């Protein structure tokens, strides 16, 4: 089940607000060599390019489906590349800005990943990252709990995705001890008002649900999906419902 930009963008307004909040933390410089890790459709990278016209931006994403919409956005100072974050970090030189909005939660080993990212920053370079705070988000919890129960555990061959996202205290320590200054870290709530359970299902189906569906046999997928929808309805017993979706925003500048 590849990433689907149409499903993902059904909640474009909700997904863009933390992006704009994160972009406001970035200081404009005379010149900037910048990368957007996990750029998706490239729309947000294009907005950054317009906001910082003196910068050269490269958008990186591992999904060709998501990147299919990005080519029309390219210009002299904005390019896109189909690559994993890991592969890009192996080959890139120093950068003045590493930006990532709602992408790094897909990568494991943040205790090592973030120092590696910071090592790629030039002196005075900036790191700006936003991630859903999966350990405390209800839909992620419901999904993980369902996958751990039978018969779904067997359907998934025992696989379940433990969130790699750390606490904000952990990130403060990592960023500080990796040499970042002017730190700005926050945990923010971006409420989703859902008229019905299907809205909440649609929201998570465009992101966190994907790796579960990919691992299920074709005939087991509708069974798992229906069970998950039932869990959502049971938890959010009253509609319209508010889903207080939590996100971590991280910013710092290399000394």
PDB file of C-alpha atoms in Angstrom:
ATOM      1  CA  UNK A   1       0.000   0.000   0.000  1.00  0.00           C
ATOM      2  CA  UNK A   2       2.028   2.978  -1.227  1.00  0.00           C
ATOM      3  CA  UNK A   3       1.629   6.487   0.098  1.00  0.00           C
ATOM      4  CA  UNK A   4      -1.358   8.192  -1.490  1.00  0.00           C
ATOM      5  CA  UNK A   5      -1.030  11.979  -1.818  1.00  0.00           C
ATOM      6  CA  UNK A   6      -4.784  12.389  -2.328  1.00  0.00           C
ATOM      7  CA  UNK A   7      -5.636  10.661   0.965  1.00  0.00           C
ATOM      8  CA  UNK A   8      -2.804  12.428   2.778  1.00  0.00           C
ATOM      9  CA  UNK A   9      -3.936  15.836   1.519  1.00  0.00           C
ATOM     10  CA  UNK A  10      -7.546  15.353   2.624  1.00  0.00           C
ATOM     11  CA  UNK A  11      -6.296  16.874   5.876  1.00  0.00           C
ATOM     12  CA  UNK A  12      -4.044  19.432   4.260  1.00  0.00           C
ATOM     13  CA  UNK A  13      -5.136  22.335   6.466  1.00  0.00           C
ATOM     14  CA  UNK A  14      -4.538  20.320   9.633  1.00  0.00           C
ATOM     15  CA  UNK A  15      -1.153  19.066   8.441  1.00  0.00           C
ATOM     16  CA  UNK A  16       0.020  22.488   7.243  1.00  0.00           C
ATOM     17  CA  UNK A  17      -0.513  24.438  10.476  1.00  0.00           C
ATOM     18  CA  UNK A  18       2.439  22.868  12.345  1.00  0.00           C
ATOM     19  CA  UNK A  19       4.524  23.335   9.200  1.00  0.00           C
ATOM     20  CA  UNK A  20       3.890  27.073   9.275  1.00  0.00           C
ATOM     21  CA  UNK A  21       4.587  27.191  13.013  1.00  0.00           C
ATOM     22  CA  UNK A  22       7.893  25.395  12.463  1.00  0.00           C
ATOM     23  CA  UNK A  23       8.905  27.594   9.541  1.00  0.00           C
ATOM     24  CA  UNK A  24       8.474  30.697  11.710  1.00  0.00           C
ATOM     25  CA  UNK A  25      11.342  29.497  13.914  1.00  0.00           C
ATOM     26  CA  UNK A  26      13.849  29.657  11.051  1.00  0.00           C
ATOM     27  CA  UNK A  27      16.101  32.699  10.788  1.00  0.00           C
ATOM     28  CA  UNK A  28      16.673  34.100   7.312  1.00  0.00           C
ATOM     29  CA  UNK A  29      20.312  34.192   6.205  1.00  0.00           C
ATOM     30  CA  UNK A  30      22.079  35.820   3.260  1.00  0.00           C
ATOM     31  CA  UNK A  31      22.600  32.408   1.664  1.00  0.00           C
ATOM     32  CA  UNK A  32      21.408  28.982   2.726  1.00  0.00           C
ATOM     33  CA  UNK A  33      21.966  25.483   1.419  1.00  0.00           C
ATOM     34  CA  UNK A  34      18.865  23.733   2.718  1.00  0.00           C
ATOM     35  CA  UNK A  35      17.218  20.328   2.657  1.00  0.00           C
ATOM     36  CA  UNK A  36      13.665  19.255   3.433  1.00  0.00           C
ATOM     37  CA  UNK A  37      13.795  15.650   4.655  1.00  0.00           C
ATOM     38  CA  UNK A  38      10.616  13.717   3.900  1.00  0.00           C
ATOM     39  CA  UNK A  39       9.213  16.478   1.718  1.00  0.00           C
ATOM     40  CA  UNK A  40       6.186  14.496   0.494  1.00  0.00           C
ATOM     41  CA  UNK A  41       4.437  16.240  -2.378  1.00  0.00           C
ATOM     42  CA  UNK A  42       6.926  19.111  -2.280  1.00  0.00           C
ATOM     43  CA  UNK A  43       4.288  21.768  -1.658  1.00  0.00           C
ATOM     44  CA  UNK A  44       5.740  22.735   1.698  1.00  0.00           C
ATOM     45  CA  UNK A  45       9.277  22.808   0.309  1.00  0.00           C
ATOM     46  CA  UNK A  46       8.062  25.205  -2.378  1.00  0.00           C
ATOM     47  CA  UNK A  47       6.548  27.442   0.301  1.00  0.00           C
ATOM     48  CA  UNK A  48       9.889  27.450   2.134  1.00  0.00           C
ATOM     49  CA  UNK A  49      11.659  28.318  -1.097  1.00  0.00           C
ATOM     50  CA  UNK A  50       9.350  31.304  -1.576  1.00  0.00           C
ATOM     51  CA  UNK A  51       9.793  32.345   2.059  1.00  0.00           C
ATOM     52  CA  UNK A  52      13.593  32.172   1.807  1.00  0.00           C
ATOM     53  CA  UNK A  53      14.346  33.135  -1.827  1.00  0.00           C
ATOM     54  CA  UNK A  54      18.067  33.444  -1.110  1.00  0.00           C
ATOM     55  CA  UNK A  55      18.215  29.735  -0.207  1.00  0.00           C
ATOM     56  CA  UNK A  56      18.776  26.697  -2.398  1.00  0.00           C
ATOM     57  CA  UNK A  57      16.395  23.906  -1.384  1.00  0.00           C
ATOM     58  CA  UNK A  58      16.512  20.180  -2.046  1.00  0.00           C
ATOM     59  CA  UNK A  59      13.442  18.124  -1.175  1.00  0.00           C
ATOM     60  CA  UNK A  60      14.086  14.473  -0.298  1.00  0.00           C
ATOM     61  CA  UNK A  61      11.443  11.755  -0.128  1.00  0.00           C
ATOM     62  CA  UNK A  62      11.503   7.968  -0.399  1.00  0.00           C
ATOM     63  CA  UNK A  63       8.031   7.742  -1.958  1.00  0.00           C
ATOM     64  CA  UNK A  64       7.895   8.153  -5.748  1.00  0.00           C
ATOM     65  CA  UNK A  65       4.102   8.414  -5.475  1.00  0.00           C
ATOM     66  CA  UNK A  66       4.353  11.479  -3.244  1.00  0.00           C
ATOM     67  CA  UNK A  67       7.135  13.020  -5.329  1.00  0.00           C
ATOM     68  CA  UNK A  68       5.141  12.628  -8.546  1.00  0.00           C
ATOM     69  CA  UNK A  69       3.484  15.955  -7.771  1.00  0.00           C
ATOM     70  CA  UNK A  70       6.735  17.802  -7.094  1.00  0.00           C
ATOM     71  CA  UNK A  71       8.357  18.089 -10.518  1.00  0.00           C
ATOM     72  CA  UNK A  72       6.124  20.949 -11.616  1.00  0.00           C
ATOM     73  CA  UNK A  73       7.328  22.934  -8.596  1.00  0.00           C
ATOM     74  CA  UNK A  74      11.018  22.808  -9.466  1.00  0.00           C
ATOM     75  CA  UNK A  75      13.002  25.879 -10.431  1.00  0.00           C
ATOM     76  CA  UNK A  76      16.596  27.085 -10.277  1.00  0.00           C
ATOM     77  CA  UNK A  77      16.711  27.126  -6.471  1.00  0.00           C
ATOM     78  CA  UNK A  78      14.355  24.211  -5.780  1.00  0.00           C
ATOM     79  CA  UNK A  79      14.968  20.570  -6.724  1.00  0.00           C
ATOM     80  CA  UNK A  80      13.616  17.212  -5.590  1.00  0.00           C
ATOM     81  CA  UNK A  81      15.206  13.802  -5.234  1.00  0.00           C
ATOM     82  CA  UNK A  82      13.809  10.323  -4.637  1.00  0.00           C
ATOM     83  CA  UNK A  83      15.961   9.064  -1.790  1.00  0.00           C
ATOM     84  CA  UNK A  84      15.767   7.785   1.751  1.00  0.00           C
ATOM     85  CA  UNK A  85      16.945  10.062   4.539  1.00  0.00           C
ATOM     86  CA  UNK A  86      19.627   7.536   5.481  1.00  0.00           C
ATOM     87  CA  UNK A  87      21.050   7.407   1.964  1.00  0.00           C
ATOM     88  CA  UNK A  88      21.021  11.180   1.646  1.00  0.00           C
ATOM     89  CA  UNK A  89      22.891  11.652   4.929  1.00  0.00           C
ATOM     90  CA  UNK A  90      25.596   9.240   3.775  1.00  0.00           C
ATOM     91  CA  UNK A  91      26.456  11.384   0.768  1.00  0.00           C
ATOM     92  CA  UNK A  92      25.632  14.997   1.598  1.00  0.00           C
ATOM     93  CA  UNK A  93      28.117  17.667   2.553  1.00  0.00           C
ATOM     94  CA  UNK A  94      27.477  20.401   5.102  1.00  0.00           C
ATOM     95  CA  UNK A  95      24.107  22.165   5.157  1.00  0.00           C
ATOM     96  CA  UNK A  96      22.905  25.515   6.465  1.00  0.00           C
ATOM     97  CA  UNK A  97      19.366  24.305   7.177  1.00  0.00           C
ATOM     98  CA  UNK A  98      17.969  20.854   7.842  1.00  0.00           C
ATOM     99  CA  UNK A  99      14.182  20.995   7.855  1.00  0.00           C
ATOM    100  CA  UNK A 100      11.787  18.111   8.377  1.00  0.00           C
ATOM    101  CA  UNK A 101       8.052  18.287   8.935  1.00  0.00           C
ATOM    102  CA  UNK A 102       6.230  15.118  10.053  1.00  0.00           C
ATOM    103  CA  UNK A 103       8.747  12.662   8.612  1.00  0.00           C
ATOM    104  CA  UNK A 104      11.489  11.652  11.044  1.00  0.00           C
ATOM    105  CA  UNK A 105       9.039   9.709  13.231  1.00  0.00           C
ATOM    106  CA  UNK A 106       9.326   7.001  10.568  1.00  0.00           C
ATOM    107  CA  UNK A 107      13.029   6.503  11.303  1.00  0.00           C
ATOM    108  CA  UNK A 108      14.375   4.489  14.219  1.00  0.00           C
ATOM    109  CA  UNK A 109      17.227   5.260  16.585  1.00  0.00           C
ATOM    110  CA  UNK A 110      16.702   8.943  17.324  1.00  0.00           C
ATOM    111  CA  UNK A 111      19.456   8.883  19.952  1.00  0.00           C
ATOM    112  CA  UNK A 112      21.880   8.434  17.045  1.00  0.00           C
ATOM    113  CA  UNK A 113      19.883  10.022  14.225  1.00  0.00           C
ATOM    114  CA  UNK A 114      19.702  13.533  15.659  1.00  0.00           C
ATOM    115  CA  UNK A 115      23.431  13.841  16.465  1.00  0.00           C
ATOM    116  CA  UNK A 116      24.063  12.601  12.914  1.00  0.00           C
ATOM    117  CA  UNK A 117      21.769  15.275  11.497  1.00  0.00           C
ATOM    118  CA  UNK A 118      23.446  17.968  13.567  1.00  0.00           C
ATOM    119  CA  UNK A 119      26.892  16.796  12.436  1.00  0.00           C
ATOM    120  CA  UNK A 120      25.836  17.709   8.887  1.00  0.00           C
ATOM    121  CA  UNK A 121      25.140  21.335   9.824  1.00  0.00           C
ATOM    122  CA  UNK A 122      27.643  24.038   9.039  1.00  0.00           C
ATOM    123  CA  UNK A 123      28.676  26.452  11.786  1.00  0.00           C
ATOM    124  CA  UNK A 124      25.599  28.557  12.497  1.00  0.00           C
ATOM    125  CA  UNK A 125      23.407  26.061  10.635  1.00  0.00           C
ATOM    126  CA  UNK A 126      19.819  25.500  11.732  1.00  0.00           C
ATOM    127  CA  UNK A 127      17.808  22.385  12.544  1.00  0.00           C
ATOM    128  CA  UNK A 128      14.003  22.593  12.428  1.00  0.00           C
ATOM    129  CA  UNK A 129      11.978  19.414  12.981  1.00  0.00           C
ATOM    130  CA  UNK A 130       8.329  18.647  13.677  1.00  0.00           C
ATOM    131  CA  UNK A 131       6.976  15.185  14.489  1.00  0.00           C
ATOM    132  CA  UNK A 132       3.666  13.798  15.738  1.00  0.00           C
ATOM    133  CA  UNK A 133       4.077  12.803  19.366  1.00  0.00           C
ATOM    134  CA  UNK A 134       2.943   9.238  18.715  1.00  0.00           C
ATOM    135  CA  UNK A 135       3.466   7.854  22.252  1.00  0.00           C
ATOM    136  CA  UNK A 136       0.623  10.057  23.536  1.00  0.00           C
ATOM    137  CA  UNK A 137      -1.668  10.235  20.504  1.00  0.00           C
ATOM    138  CA  UNK A 138      -4.805   8.143  21.005  1.00  0.00           C
ATOM    139  CA  UNK A 139      -5.181   6.802  17.463  1.00  0.00           C
ATOM    140  CA  UNK A 140      -1.603   5.523  17.478  1.00  0.00           C
ATOM    141  CA  UNK A 141      -2.240   3.821  20.816  1.00  0.00           C
ATOM    142  CA  UNK A 142      -5.453   2.191  19.599  1.00  0.00           C
ATOM    143  CA  UNK A 143      -3.706   0.950  16.474  1.00  0.00           C
ATOM    144  CA  UNK A 144      -0.786  -0.525  18.395  1.00  0.00           C
ATOM    145  CA  UNK A 145      -3.073  -2.174  20.952  1.00  0.00           C
ATOM    146  CA  UNK A 146      -5.183  -3.776  18.226  1.00  0.00           C
ATOM    147  CA  UNK A 147      -2.109  -5.110  16.420  1.00  0.00           C
ATOM    148  CA  UNK A 148      -0.916  -6.724  19.657  1.00  0.00           C
ATOM    149  CA  UNK A 149      -4.142  -8.723  20.091  1.00  0.00           C
ATOM    150  CA  UNK A 150      -5.160 -11.979  18.460  1.00  0.00           C
ATOM    151  CA  UNK A 151      -6.001 -12.758  15.753  1.00  0.00           C
ATOM    152  CA  UNK A 152      -4.400  -9.568  14.417  1.00  0.00           C
ATOM    153  CA  UNK A 153      -1.031 -10.306  15.986  1.00  0.00           C
ATOM    154  CA  UNK A 154      -0.890 -13.541  13.998  1.00  0.00           C
ATOM    155  CA  UNK A 155      -2.115 -11.792  10.860  1.00  0.00           C
ATOM    156  CA  UNK A 156       0.882  -9.459  11.217  1.00  0.00           C
ATOM    157  CA  UNK A 157       3.318 -12.263  12.130  1.00  0.00           C
ATOM    158  CA  UNK A 158       3.885 -10.568  15.470  1.00  0.00           C
ATOM    159  CA  UNK A 159       4.951  -7.279  13.897  1.00  0.00           C
ATOM    160  CA  UNK A 160       3.999  -4.017  15.569  1.00  0.00           C
ATOM    161  CA  UNK A 161       5.511  -0.588  15.167  1.00  0.00           C
ATOM    162  CA  UNK A 162       6.904   0.868  18.361  1.00  0.00           C
ATOM    163  CA  UNK A 163       7.203   4.622  18.050  1.00  0.00           C
ATOM    164  CA  UNK A 164      10.739   5.938  17.738  1.00  0.00           C
ATOM    165  CA  UNK A 165       9.702   9.380  19.006  1.00  0.00           C
ATOM    166  CA  UNK A 166      11.367  10.281  22.303  1.00  0.00           C
ATOM    167  CA  UNK A 167      10.234  12.625  25.051  1.00  0.00           C
ATOM    168  CA  UNK A 168      10.783  16.342  24.645  1.00  0.00           C
ATOM    169  CA  UNK A 169      13.201  16.154  27.591  1.00  0.00           C
ATOM    170  CA  UNK A 170      15.260  13.582  25.692  1.00  0.00           C
ATOM    171  CA  UNK A 171      15.419  15.794  22.609  1.00  0.00           C
ATOM    172  CA  UNK A 172      16.483  18.765  24.728  1.00  0.00           C
ATOM    173  CA  UNK A 173      19.425  16.751  26.039  1.00  0.00           C
ATOM    174  CA  UNK A 174      20.374  15.402  22.610  1.00  0.00           C
ATOM    175  CA  UNK A 175      20.231  18.778  20.870  1.00  0.00           C
ATOM    176  CA  UNK A 176      22.118  20.559  23.645  1.00  0.00           C
ATOM    177  CA  UNK A 177      24.895  17.974  23.929  1.00  0.00           C
ATOM    178  CA  UNK A 178      25.211  17.821  20.138  1.00  0.00           C
ATOM    179  CA  UNK A 179      26.141  21.492  20.059  1.00  0.00           C
ATOM    180  CA  UNK A 180      22.919  23.340  19.296  1.00  0.00           C
ATOM    181  CA  UNK A 181      22.157  26.740  20.788  1.00  0.00           C
ATOM    182  CA  UNK A 182      19.123  29.061  20.730  1.00  0.00           C
ATOM    183  CA  UNK A 183      16.995  26.008  21.459  1.00  0.00           C
ATOM    184  CA  UNK A 184      13.242  26.245  21.018  1.00  0.00           C
ATOM    185  CA  UNK A 185      11.378  23.041  21.884  1.00  0.00           C
ATOM    186  CA  UNK A 186       7.652  22.704  22.401  1.00  0.00           C
ATOM    187  CA  UNK A 187       4.873  20.157  22.643  1.00  0.00           C
ATOM    188  CA  UNK A 188       1.763  21.551  20.974  1.00  0.00           C
ATOM    189  CA  UNK A 189      -1.774  20.334  20.492  1.00  0.00           C
ATOM    190  CA  UNK A 190      -3.436  20.708  17.097  1.00  0.00           C
ATOM    191  CA  UNK A 191      -7.086  19.741  17.671  1.00  0.00           C
ATOM    192  CA  UNK A 192      -9.037  17.806  15.078  1.00  0.00           C
ATOM    193  CA  UNK A 193     -12.812  18.170  15.300  1.00  0.00           C
ATOM    194  CA  UNK A 194     -14.409  15.045  13.859  1.00  0.00           C
ATOM    195  CA  UNK A 195     -18.092  14.847  12.957  1.00  0.00           C
ATOM    196  CA  UNK A 196     -17.875  11.046  12.885  1.00  0.00           C
ATOM    197  CA  UNK A 197     -15.431   8.206  13.504  1.00  0.00           C
ATOM    198  CA  UNK A 198     -14.745   7.846   9.787  1.00  0.00           C
ATOM    199  CA  UNK A 199     -12.994  11.233   9.819  1.00  0.00           C
ATOM    200  CA  UNK A 200     -10.518  10.020  12.424  1.00  0.00           C
ATOM    201  CA  UNK A 201      -9.968   6.791  10.529  1.00  0.00           C
ATOM    202  CA  UNK A 202      -9.325   8.725   7.317  1.00  0.00           C
ATOM    203  CA  UNK A 203      -6.797  10.921   9.115  1.00  0.00           C
ATOM    204  CA  UNK A 204      -4.624   8.039  10.316  1.00  0.00           C
ATOM    205  CA  UNK A 205      -5.181   5.908   7.204  1.00  0.00           C
ATOM    206  CA  UNK A 206      -3.055   8.348   5.222  1.00  0.00           C
ATOM    207  CA  UNK A 207      -0.010   7.865   7.447  1.00  0.00           C
ATOM    208  CA  UNK A 208       0.457   5.591  10.488  1.00  0.00           C
ATOM    209  CA  UNK A 209      -1.915   2.856   9.287  1.00  0.00           C
ATOM    210  CA  UNK A 210      -0.028   2.287   6.024  1.00  0.00           C
ATOM    211  CA  UNK A 211       2.755  -0.059   7.259  1.00  0.00           C
ATOM    212  CA  UNK A 212       0.184  -2.258   9.018  1.00  0.00           C
ATOM    213  CA  UNK A 213      -1.940  -2.616   5.903  1.00  0.00           C
ATOM    214  CA  UNK A 214       1.153  -3.340   3.811  1.00  0.00           C
ATOM    215  CA  UNK A 215       1.993  -6.343   6.000  1.00  0.00           C
ATOM    216  CA  UNK A 216      -1.476  -7.899   5.952  1.00  0.00           C
ATOM    217  CA  UNK A 217      -2.636 -10.457   3.427  1.00  0.00           C
ATOM    218  CA  UNK A 218      -5.223  -9.074   1.038  1.00  0.00           C
ATOM    219  CA  UNK A 219      -8.114 -10.958   2.645  1.00  0.00           C
ATOM    220  CA  UNK A 220      -7.143  -9.832   6.164  1.00  0.00           C
ATOM    221  CA  UNK A 221      -7.012  -6.124   5.393  1.00  0.00           C
ATOM    222  CA  UNK A 222     -10.768  -5.386   5.532  1.00  0.00           C
ATOM    223  CA  UNK A 223     -11.041  -7.412   8.751  1.00  0.00           C
ATOM    224  CA  UNK A 224      -8.300  -5.393  10.422  1.00  0.00           C
ATOM    225  CA  UNK A 225      -9.656  -2.090   9.123  1.00  0.00           C
ATOM    226  CA  UNK A 226     -13.170  -2.818  10.368  1.00  0.00           C
ATOM    227  CA  UNK A 227     -11.847  -3.818  13.799  1.00  0.00           C
ATOM    228  CA  UNK A 228      -9.812  -0.618  13.967  1.00  0.00           C
ATOM    229  CA  UNK A 229     -12.815   1.513  13.014  1.00  0.00           C
ATOM    230  CA  UNK A 230     -14.793  -0.191  15.773  1.00  0.00           C
ATOM    231  CA  UNK A 231     -12.077   0.664  18.308  1.00  0.00           C
ATOM    232  CA  UNK A 232     -12.197   4.294  17.246  1.00  0.00           C
ATOM    233  CA  UNK A 233     -15.977   4.397  17.667  1.00  0.00           C
ATOM    234  CA  UNK A 234     -15.730   2.773  21.084  1.00  0.00           C
ATOM    235  CA  UNK A 235     -13.110   5.219  22.306  1.00  0.00           C
ATOM    236  CA  UNK A 236     -14.736   8.339  20.891  1.00  0.00           C
ATOM    237  CA  UNK A 237     -18.237   7.466  22.013  1.00  0.00           C
ATOM    238  CA  UNK A 238     -19.660  10.929  21.428  1.00  0.00           C
ATOM    239  CA  UNK A 239     -19.610  12.871  18.167  1.00  0.00           C
ATOM    240  CA  UNK A 240     -18.709  15.461  17.159  1.00  0.00           C
ATOM    241  CA  UNK A 241     -15.468  14.601  18.951  1.00  0.00           C
ATOM    242  CA  UNK A 242     -12.237  16.443  19.575  1.00  0.00           C
ATOM    243  CA  UNK A 243      -8.959  14.669  18.921  1.00  0.00           C
ATOM    244  CA  UNK A 244      -6.134  16.604  20.626  1.00  0.00           C
ATOM    245  CA  UNK A 245      -3.349  15.650  18.240  1.00  0.00           C
ATOM    246  CA  UNK A 246       0.047  16.282  19.844  1.00  0.00           C
ATOM    247  CA  UNK A 247       3.168  17.320  17.958  1.00  0.00           C
ATOM    248  CA  UNK A 248       6.756  18.100  18.976  1.00  0.00           C
ATOM    249  CA  UNK A 249       8.528  21.094  17.427  1.00  0.00           C
ATOM    250  CA  UNK A 250      12.319  21.268  17.717  1.00  0.00           C
ATOM    251  CA  UNK A 251      14.649  24.079  16.697  1.00  0.00           C
ATOM    252  CA  UNK A 252      18.269  24.944  17.319  1.00  0.00           C
ATOM    253  CA  UNK A 253      21.314  26.585  15.748  1.00  0.00           C
ATOM    254  CA  UNK A 254      24.756  24.990  15.650  1.00  0.00           C
ATOM    255  CA  UNK A 255      27.418  26.831  17.589  1.00  0.00           C
TER     256      UNK A 255
END
